[in-house]
Coordinates of C-alpha atoms and ligand atoms in Angstrom, one line a residue:
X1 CA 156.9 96.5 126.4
X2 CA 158.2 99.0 129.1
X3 CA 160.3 101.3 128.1
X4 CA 163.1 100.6 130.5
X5 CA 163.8 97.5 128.0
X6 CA 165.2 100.2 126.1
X7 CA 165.5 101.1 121.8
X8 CA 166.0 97.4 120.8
X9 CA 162.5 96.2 122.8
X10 CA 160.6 98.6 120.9
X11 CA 162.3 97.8 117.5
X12 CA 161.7 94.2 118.6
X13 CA 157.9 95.0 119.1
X14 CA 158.0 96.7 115.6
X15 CA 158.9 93.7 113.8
X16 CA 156.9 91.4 115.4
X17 CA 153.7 93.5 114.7
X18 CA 155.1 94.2 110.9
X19 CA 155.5 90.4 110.2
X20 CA 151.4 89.8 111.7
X21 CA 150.4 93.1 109.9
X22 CA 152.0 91.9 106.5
X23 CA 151.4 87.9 106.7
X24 CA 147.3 88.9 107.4
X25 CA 148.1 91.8 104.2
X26 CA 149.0 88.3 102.6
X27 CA 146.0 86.7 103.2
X28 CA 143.9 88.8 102.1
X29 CA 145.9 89.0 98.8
X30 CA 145.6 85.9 98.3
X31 CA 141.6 85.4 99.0
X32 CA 141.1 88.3 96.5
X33 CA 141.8 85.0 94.1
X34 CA 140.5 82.4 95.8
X35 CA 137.7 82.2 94.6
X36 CA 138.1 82.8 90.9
X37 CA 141.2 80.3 90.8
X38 CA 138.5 77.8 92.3
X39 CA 140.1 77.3 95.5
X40 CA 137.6 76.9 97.9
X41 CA 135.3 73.7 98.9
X42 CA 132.6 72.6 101.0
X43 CA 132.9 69.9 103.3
X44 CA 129.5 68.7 104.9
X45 CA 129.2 67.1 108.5
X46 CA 125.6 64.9 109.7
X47 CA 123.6 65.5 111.7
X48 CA 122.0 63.1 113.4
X49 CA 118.7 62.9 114.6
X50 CA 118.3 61.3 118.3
X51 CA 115.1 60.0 117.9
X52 CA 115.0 58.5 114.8
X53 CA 118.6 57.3 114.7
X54 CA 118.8 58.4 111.1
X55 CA 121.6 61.8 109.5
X56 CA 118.5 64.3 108.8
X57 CA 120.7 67.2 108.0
X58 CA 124.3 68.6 107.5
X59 CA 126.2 71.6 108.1
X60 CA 128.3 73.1 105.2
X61 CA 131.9 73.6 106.3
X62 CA 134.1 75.9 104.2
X63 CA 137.7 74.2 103.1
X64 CA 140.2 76.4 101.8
X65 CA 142.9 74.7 99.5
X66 CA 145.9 77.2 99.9
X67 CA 148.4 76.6 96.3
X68 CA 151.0 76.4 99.0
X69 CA 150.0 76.1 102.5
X70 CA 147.8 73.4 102.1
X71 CA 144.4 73.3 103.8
X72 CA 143.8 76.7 106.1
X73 CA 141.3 76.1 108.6
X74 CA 138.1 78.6 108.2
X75 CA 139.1 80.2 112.4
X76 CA 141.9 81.7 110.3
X77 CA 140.4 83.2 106.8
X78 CA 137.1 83.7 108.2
X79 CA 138.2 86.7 110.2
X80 CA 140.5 87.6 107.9
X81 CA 137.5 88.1 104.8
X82 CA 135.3 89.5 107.4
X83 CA 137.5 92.6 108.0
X84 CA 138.3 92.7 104.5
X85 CA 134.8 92.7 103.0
X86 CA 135.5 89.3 100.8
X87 CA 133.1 87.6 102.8
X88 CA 130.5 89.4 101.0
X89 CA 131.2 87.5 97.9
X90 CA 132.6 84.2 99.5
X91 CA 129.2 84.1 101.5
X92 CA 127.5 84.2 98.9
X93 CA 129.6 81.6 96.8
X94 CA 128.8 79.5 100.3
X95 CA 125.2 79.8 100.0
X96 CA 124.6 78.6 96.5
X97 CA 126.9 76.1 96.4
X98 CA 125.6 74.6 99.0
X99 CA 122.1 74.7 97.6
X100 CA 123.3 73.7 94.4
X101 CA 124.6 70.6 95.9
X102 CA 121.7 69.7 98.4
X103 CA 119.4 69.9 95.4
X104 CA 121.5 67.0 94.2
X105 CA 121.5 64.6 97.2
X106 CA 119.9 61.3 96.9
X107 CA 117.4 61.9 100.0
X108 CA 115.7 65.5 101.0
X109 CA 118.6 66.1 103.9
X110 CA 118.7 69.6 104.9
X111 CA 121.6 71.9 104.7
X112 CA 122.7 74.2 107.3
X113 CA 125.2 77.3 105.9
X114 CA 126.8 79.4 108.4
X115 CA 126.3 83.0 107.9
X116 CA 128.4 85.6 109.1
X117 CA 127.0 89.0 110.9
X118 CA 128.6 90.6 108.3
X119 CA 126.8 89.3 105.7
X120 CA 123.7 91.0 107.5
X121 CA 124.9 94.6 107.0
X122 CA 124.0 95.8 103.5
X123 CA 120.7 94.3 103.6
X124 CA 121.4 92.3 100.8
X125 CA 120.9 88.8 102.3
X126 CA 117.0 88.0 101.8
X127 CA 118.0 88.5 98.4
X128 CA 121.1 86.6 98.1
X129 CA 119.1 83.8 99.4
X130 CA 116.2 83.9 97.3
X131 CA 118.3 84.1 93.9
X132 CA 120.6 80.8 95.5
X133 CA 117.4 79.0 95.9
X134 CA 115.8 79.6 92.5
X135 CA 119.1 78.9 91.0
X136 CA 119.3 75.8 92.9
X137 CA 115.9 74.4 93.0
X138 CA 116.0 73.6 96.7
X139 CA 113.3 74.0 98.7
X140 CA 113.7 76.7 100.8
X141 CA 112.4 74.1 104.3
X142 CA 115.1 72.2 103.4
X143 CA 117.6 74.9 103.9
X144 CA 119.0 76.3 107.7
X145 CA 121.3 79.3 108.1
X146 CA 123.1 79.6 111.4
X147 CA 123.8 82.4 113.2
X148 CA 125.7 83.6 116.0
X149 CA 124.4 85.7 118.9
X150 CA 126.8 88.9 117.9
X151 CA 124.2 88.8 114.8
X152 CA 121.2 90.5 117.3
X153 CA 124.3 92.2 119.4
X154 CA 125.4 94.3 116.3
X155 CA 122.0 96.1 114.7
X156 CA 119.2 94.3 116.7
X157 CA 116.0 96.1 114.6
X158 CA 118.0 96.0 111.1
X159 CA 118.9 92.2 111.4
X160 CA 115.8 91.1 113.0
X161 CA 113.8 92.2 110.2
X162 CA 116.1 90.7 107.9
X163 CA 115.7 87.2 110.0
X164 CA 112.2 87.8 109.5
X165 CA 112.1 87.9 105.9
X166 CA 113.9 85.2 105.4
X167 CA 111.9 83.2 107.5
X168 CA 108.9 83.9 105.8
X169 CA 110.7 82.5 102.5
X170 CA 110.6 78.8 105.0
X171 CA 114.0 78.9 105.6
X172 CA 114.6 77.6 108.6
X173 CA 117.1 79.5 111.7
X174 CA 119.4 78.2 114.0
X175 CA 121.3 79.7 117.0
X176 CA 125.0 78.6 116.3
X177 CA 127.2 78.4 119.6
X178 CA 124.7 78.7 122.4
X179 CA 126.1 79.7 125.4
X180 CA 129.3 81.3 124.7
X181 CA 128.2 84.7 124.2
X182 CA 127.1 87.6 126.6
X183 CA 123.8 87.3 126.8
X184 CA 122.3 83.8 124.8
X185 CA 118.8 83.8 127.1
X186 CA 117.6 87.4 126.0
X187 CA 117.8 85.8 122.4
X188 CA 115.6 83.1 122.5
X189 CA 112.8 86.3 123.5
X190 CA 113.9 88.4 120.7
X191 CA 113.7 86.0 117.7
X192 CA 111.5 82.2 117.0
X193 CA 114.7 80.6 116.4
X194 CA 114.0 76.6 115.1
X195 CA 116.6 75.2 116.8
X196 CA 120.0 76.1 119.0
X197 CA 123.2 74.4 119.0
X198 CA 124.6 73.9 122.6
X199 CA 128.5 75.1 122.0
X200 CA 131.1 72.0 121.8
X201 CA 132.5 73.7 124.7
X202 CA 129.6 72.4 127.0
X203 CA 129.4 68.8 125.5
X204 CA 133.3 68.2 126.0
X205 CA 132.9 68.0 129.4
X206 CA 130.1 65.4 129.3
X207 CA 129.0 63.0 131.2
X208 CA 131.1 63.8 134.4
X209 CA 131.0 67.5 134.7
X210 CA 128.4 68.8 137.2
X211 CA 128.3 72.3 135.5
X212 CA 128.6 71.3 132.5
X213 CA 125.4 68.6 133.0
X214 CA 123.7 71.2 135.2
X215 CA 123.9 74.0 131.7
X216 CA 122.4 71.5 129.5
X217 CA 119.6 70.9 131.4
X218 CA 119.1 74.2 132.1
X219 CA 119.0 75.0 128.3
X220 CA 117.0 72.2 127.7
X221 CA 113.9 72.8 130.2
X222 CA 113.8 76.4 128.7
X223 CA 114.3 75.1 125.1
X224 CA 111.2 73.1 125.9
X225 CA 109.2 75.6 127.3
X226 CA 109.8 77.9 124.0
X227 CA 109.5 74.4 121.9
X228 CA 112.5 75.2 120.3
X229 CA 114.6 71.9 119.0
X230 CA 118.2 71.2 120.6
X231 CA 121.5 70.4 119.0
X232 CA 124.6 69.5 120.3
X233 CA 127.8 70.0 118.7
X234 CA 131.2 68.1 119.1
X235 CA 130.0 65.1 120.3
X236 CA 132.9 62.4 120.4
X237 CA 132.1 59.7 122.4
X238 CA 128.8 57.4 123.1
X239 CA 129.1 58.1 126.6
X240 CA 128.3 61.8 125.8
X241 CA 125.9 60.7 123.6
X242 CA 123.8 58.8 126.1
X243 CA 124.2 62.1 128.7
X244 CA 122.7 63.9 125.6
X245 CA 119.8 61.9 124.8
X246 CA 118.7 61.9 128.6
X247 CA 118.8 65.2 128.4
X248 CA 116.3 65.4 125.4
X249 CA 118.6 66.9 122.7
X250 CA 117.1 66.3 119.5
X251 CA 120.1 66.1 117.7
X252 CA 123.7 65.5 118.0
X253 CA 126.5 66.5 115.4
X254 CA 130.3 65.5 115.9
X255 CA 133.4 63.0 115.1
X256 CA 131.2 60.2 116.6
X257 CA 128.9 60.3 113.8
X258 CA 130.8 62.2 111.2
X259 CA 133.2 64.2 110.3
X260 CA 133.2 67.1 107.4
X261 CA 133.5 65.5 104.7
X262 CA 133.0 66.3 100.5
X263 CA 131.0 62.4 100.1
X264 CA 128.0 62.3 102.2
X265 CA 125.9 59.8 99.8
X266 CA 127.2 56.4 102.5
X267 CA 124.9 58.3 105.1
X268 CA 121.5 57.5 103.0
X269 CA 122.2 54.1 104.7
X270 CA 122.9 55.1 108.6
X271 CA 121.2 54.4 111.0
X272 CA 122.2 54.8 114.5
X273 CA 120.2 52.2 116.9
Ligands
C2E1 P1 130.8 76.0 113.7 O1 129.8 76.6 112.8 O2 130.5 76.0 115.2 O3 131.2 74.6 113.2 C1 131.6 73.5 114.0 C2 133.0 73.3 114.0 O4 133.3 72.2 114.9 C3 133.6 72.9 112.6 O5 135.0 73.4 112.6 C4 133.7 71.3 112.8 O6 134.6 70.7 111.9 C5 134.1 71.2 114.2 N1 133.6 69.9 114.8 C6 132.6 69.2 114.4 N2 132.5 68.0 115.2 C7 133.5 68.1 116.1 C8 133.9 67.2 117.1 O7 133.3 66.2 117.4 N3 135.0 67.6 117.8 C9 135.7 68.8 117.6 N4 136.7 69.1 118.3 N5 135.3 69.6 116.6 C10 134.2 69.3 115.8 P2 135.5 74.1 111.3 O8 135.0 73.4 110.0 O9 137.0 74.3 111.5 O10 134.8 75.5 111.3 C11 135.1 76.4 112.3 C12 134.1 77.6 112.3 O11 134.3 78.4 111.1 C13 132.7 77.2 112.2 O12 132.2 76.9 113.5 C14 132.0 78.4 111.7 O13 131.8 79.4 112.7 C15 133.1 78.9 110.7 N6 132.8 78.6 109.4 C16 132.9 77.4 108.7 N7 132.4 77.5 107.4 C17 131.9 78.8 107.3 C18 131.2 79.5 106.3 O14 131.0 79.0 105.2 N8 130.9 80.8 106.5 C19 131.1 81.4 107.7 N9 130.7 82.6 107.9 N10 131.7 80.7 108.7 C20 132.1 79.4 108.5
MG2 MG1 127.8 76.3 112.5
MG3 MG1 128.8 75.8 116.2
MG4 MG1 131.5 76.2 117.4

């Protein structure tokens, strides 16, 4: 505000910044307990796989049952734990909960986890991951942790070597978000990923958009070239589908097939013609 708007503007300002300040203060009060009082959840979306026509895989999506609010979606706690430091420990309630529950499932789907660049910092992921698969019993190729690009944009050499190592366990690495960051190409140099996940933002604008169509393709001749696997995310309607599929994705996640959801056991019997 410019000062010409005088002592009121300012005060104005004040409060306005106070009440974002003190309902985030809030929040992170309130996921200090989240945990213990139970009141997180994991929802899991398909993914399909193009070729086969059969759900090979989901992703683990974090639901937060707020005592009050209701559900709060994950684009506003995730920040909030990540500056706080609780997604140390809600990470890692993430990654063996899921595990515990893929080890469960009726067929050998995989699980993807998202994992935040956070979670990289104290080193203390190849470990998290081993102890979440020995307590689970999951093989580690059935498990995939997505990660963003800002994970090789923060500490390059530190996480890199901590990719590594979990790789060599057989967990599998996906590229979550491709294409929305600064530099997604250098990436692909820097680390084998096993797969990348074209953004939602791309595959909205299917089947009409020339840019849009023009970026897929793009990522899917150099995806090829590297033999690295595509995914496409927020895929809503068959016509993007087909677009897809012509395009050689190699899998498509989305409302079309699925949305997150706790049950997953009716997708043993999908299959997508
Ligand atoms: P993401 O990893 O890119 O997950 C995909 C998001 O797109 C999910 O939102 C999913 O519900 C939504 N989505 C799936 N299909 C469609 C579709 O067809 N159309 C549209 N419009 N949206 C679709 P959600 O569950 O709200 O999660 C948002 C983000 O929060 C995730 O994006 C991920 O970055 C983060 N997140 C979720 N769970 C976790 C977690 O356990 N740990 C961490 N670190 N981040 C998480
Ligand atoms: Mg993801
Ligand atoms: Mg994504
Ligand atoms: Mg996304």
């Amino acid at each position: 505000r410019v000062k010409s708007e005088g002592r009121n503007g300012w005060c104005f300002y004040h409060a306005e910044m106070d009440a974002v300040v003190q309902q985030r203060l809030e929040m992170e009060h309130e996921l200090r307990t989240a945990l213990s009082e139970q009141q997180f959840q994991l929802h899991f979306q398909p993914l399909l796989n193009l070729d086969s026509g059969e759900v090979v895989s989901f992703e683990a999506l974090l639901r937060w049952h707020h005592p009050h609010r209701g559900m709060v979606s994950p684009g506003e706690f995730i920040p909030v734990a990540e500056d706080s430091g609780l997604i140390g420990p809600i990470g890692d309630w993430v990654l063996r909960e899921a595990c515990r529950q893929a080890a469960q499932w009726p067929t050998p789907w995989r699980i993807a986890v998202n994992i935040s660049p956070l979670q990289f910092r104290d080193g203390s992921l190849p470990r998290l991951v081993k102890d979440a698969l020995k307590a689970s019993g999951l093989d580690p190729r059935r498990l995939e942790l997505e990660i963003t690009e800002s994970v090789l944009l923060a500490d390059e050499k530190h996480n890199l070597k901590i990719l590594n190592t979990v790789r060599d366990m057989g967990v599998r690495i996906a590229m979550d978000d491709f294409g929305t960051g600064y530099s997604s190409l250098s990436y692909l140099r820097a680390f084998p990923f096993d797969k990348i996940k074209i953004d939602q933002s791309f595959v909205r604008d299917l089947p009409h958009d020339q840019n849009a169509l023009s970026i897929i393709r793009a990522i899917s001749d150099m995806a090829e070239a590297l033999g690295v696997h595509i995914t496409a995310e927020g895929v809503e309607t068959e016509a993007q589908m087909e677009a897809l599929k012509a395009m050689n994705c190699r899998e498509a996640q989305g409302y079309l097939i699925g949305r997150p959801a706790a049950a997953i056991e009716a997708y043993a019997a999908v299959k997508v013609a």
